Amino acid sequence: MIRFVLDIILVFIFFSSFVAKVISFENFKYEVRAYRIINLSQLSVLPLLILSAELGLSTLFLFPIQMGFYKELIGIIFLIVLTILTIRKDGFSKECSCYGKNHLLSSFPIQRNIIFILILFVSPFVRHPYVFDWQRAFLVFIIVVLITLIFENIRVFQEVKKGAKV
């Protein structure tokens, strides 16, 4: 059961990040440009590659495919690269803007990624008692989509509320 919960958390981490970046795609493109890791002619491809990686990782964790430690290793490497790029760009800043304004995931990006890396590291060592089941995978997907939509609606509500006060 603990492994099932960890898989839901990992699906949520990567899927909600994907959705938030798609919704605030223009902000995300500016954030990627600020990393200054590629020249401007290749810039349009990198945000799409990052989004594809996040969607791919959420799919890997959605289906409890037995790949040993490889899917967790891919997630760890992905988060380490993003963490290094964030430190290089902003130092140990308390916020990033890649998810858009007032987003829950924008706070404490380095610490957040370290926690996610720890979850990924621990995950393969937790016994995997359940077998692959399409109904369970569909249920996890529905739960993650609903939670993501709730968080996105809360963010939009907060933005509208702040806009009304101005």
C-alpha positions in Angstrom: 0.0 0.0 0.0 2.9 2.4 0.8 4.3 1.8 -2.7 0.9 2.6 -4.3 0.8 5.9 -2.4 4.4 6.7 -3.4 3.4 6.0 -7.1 0.4 8.4 -6.8 2.7 11.1 -5.3 5.2 10.6 -8.1 2.6 10.7 -10.8 1.1 13.9 -9.2 4.6 15.5 -9.0 5.4 15.1 -12.6 1.8 15.5 -14.0 1.0 18.6 -12.0 4.3 20.2 -13.0 3.5 19.4 -16.6 0.0 20.9 -16.4 1.2 24.0 -14.6 3.9 24.7 -17.2 1.5 24.1 -20.1 -1.0 26.6 -18.6 1.8 29.1 -18.0 3.7 28.2 -21.1 4.9 31.7 -21.9 6.3 32.2 -18.4 7.9 28.8 -18.7 9.6 29.7 -22.0 11.0 32.9 -20.4 12.3 30.8 -17.5 14.0 28.4 -19.9 15.5 31.3 -21.8 16.9 32.7 -18.5 18.8 29.5 -17.9 21.0 30.4 -20.9 22.0 26.8 -21.7 21.4 26.9 -25.4 21.3 29.5 -28.1 18.1 31.2 -29.2 17.7 29.2 -32.4 17.3 26.0 -30.3 15.2 27.6 -27.6 11.8 26.6 -28.9 12.6 22.9 -28.6 13.9 22.8 -25.0 10.6 23.7 -23.3 8.8 21.0 -25.3 11.5 18.5 -24.4 11.1 19.3 -20.7 7.3 19.0 -20.9 7.6 15.7 -22.8 10.0 14.4 -20.1 7.6 15.4 -17.3 4.6 13.8 -19.1 6.7 10.7 -19.8 7.8 10.4 -16.2 4.2 10.7 -15.0 3.2 8.0 -17.4 6.0 5.7 -16.2 4.9 6.0 -12.6 1.2 5.8 -13.5 1.7 2.2 -14.7 3.6 0.1 -12.2 5.9 -1.2 -14.8 8.8 -3.3 -13.3 11.9 -1.6 -14.6 14.0 -2.1 -11.5 15.5 1.2 -10.4 15.6 2.7 -13.9 12.5 4.8 -13.9 13.4 6.3 -10.5 16.9 6.9 -11.8 15.6 8.8 -14.8 13.4 10.9 -12.5 16.4 11.5 -10.1 18.7 12.6 -13.0 16.0 14.8 -14.4 15.4 16.6 -11.1 19.1 16.9 -10.4 19.7 18.6 -13.7 16.8 21.0 -13.1 18.0 21.7 -9.6 21.6 22.5 -10.8 20.2 24.8 -13.5 18.0 26.6 -10.9 21.0 27.0 -8.6 23.1 28.3 -11.5 20.5 30.8 -12.5 19.0 32.0 -9.2 21.2 30.6 -6.4 19.2 29.2 -3.5 16.2 31.4 -4.2 12.9 30.9 -2.5 10.9 31.0 -5.7 11.0 30.2 -9.3 8.5 31.5 -11.9 8.4 28.5 -14.3 5.0 27.4 -13.0 3.5 30.9 -13.3 2.5 33.4 -10.8 1.3 32.3 -7.3 1.7 28.6 -8.0 2.2 26.1 -5.1 5.1 24.5 -6.9 6.9 27.8 -7.4 8.0 28.0 -3.7 11.3 26.7 -2.5 12.3 25.0 -5.8 15.6 23.5 -4.5 14.2 22.1 -1.3 11.2 20.8 -3.2 13.3 19.0 -5.7 15.5 17.5 -3.0 12.3 16.1 -1.3 11.2 14.7 -4.6 14.6 13.1 -5.2 14.4 11.5 -1.8 10.9 10.1 -2.6 12.3 8.7 -5.9 15.3 7.2 -4.1 13.2 5.5 -1.4 10.4 4.3 -3.8 12.2 1.2 -5.2 13.0 -0.1 -1.8 9.4 -0.2 -0.7 7.8 -3.6 -1.5 5.7 -3.6 -4.6 2.8 -5.9 -3.6 0.2 -5.0 -6.2 0.1 -6.1 -9.8 -0.5 -4.1 -12.9 -4.2 -3.4 -13.2 -5.8 -1.1 -15.8 -8.6 -0.2 -13.4 -6.1 0.8 -10.7 -4.0 2.8 -13.2 -7.2 4.6 -14.4 -8.2 5.4 -10.8 -4.7 6.8 -10.1 -4.9 8.9 -13.3 -8.4 10.3 -12.3 -7.2 11.1 -8.8 -4.1 12.9 -10.0 -6.1 14.9 -12.7 -8.7 15.9 -10.1 -6.1 17.0 -7.5 -4.2 18.9 -10.2 -7.3 20.7 -11.4 -8.2 21.6 -7.8 -4.7 23.2 -7.3 -4.9 25.0 -10.6 -8.4 26.4 -9.7 -7.1 27.5 -6.3 -4.2 29.3 -8.0 -6.5 31.0 -10.5 -8.9 32.0 -7.6 -6.0 33.5 -5.7 -4.9 35.5 -8.7 -8.4 36.8 -9.4 -8.8 37.7 -5.7 -5.5 39.6 -5.7 -6.5 41.3 -8.9 -9.8 42.4 -7.4 -8.0 44.1 -4.4 -5.8 46.2 -6.6 
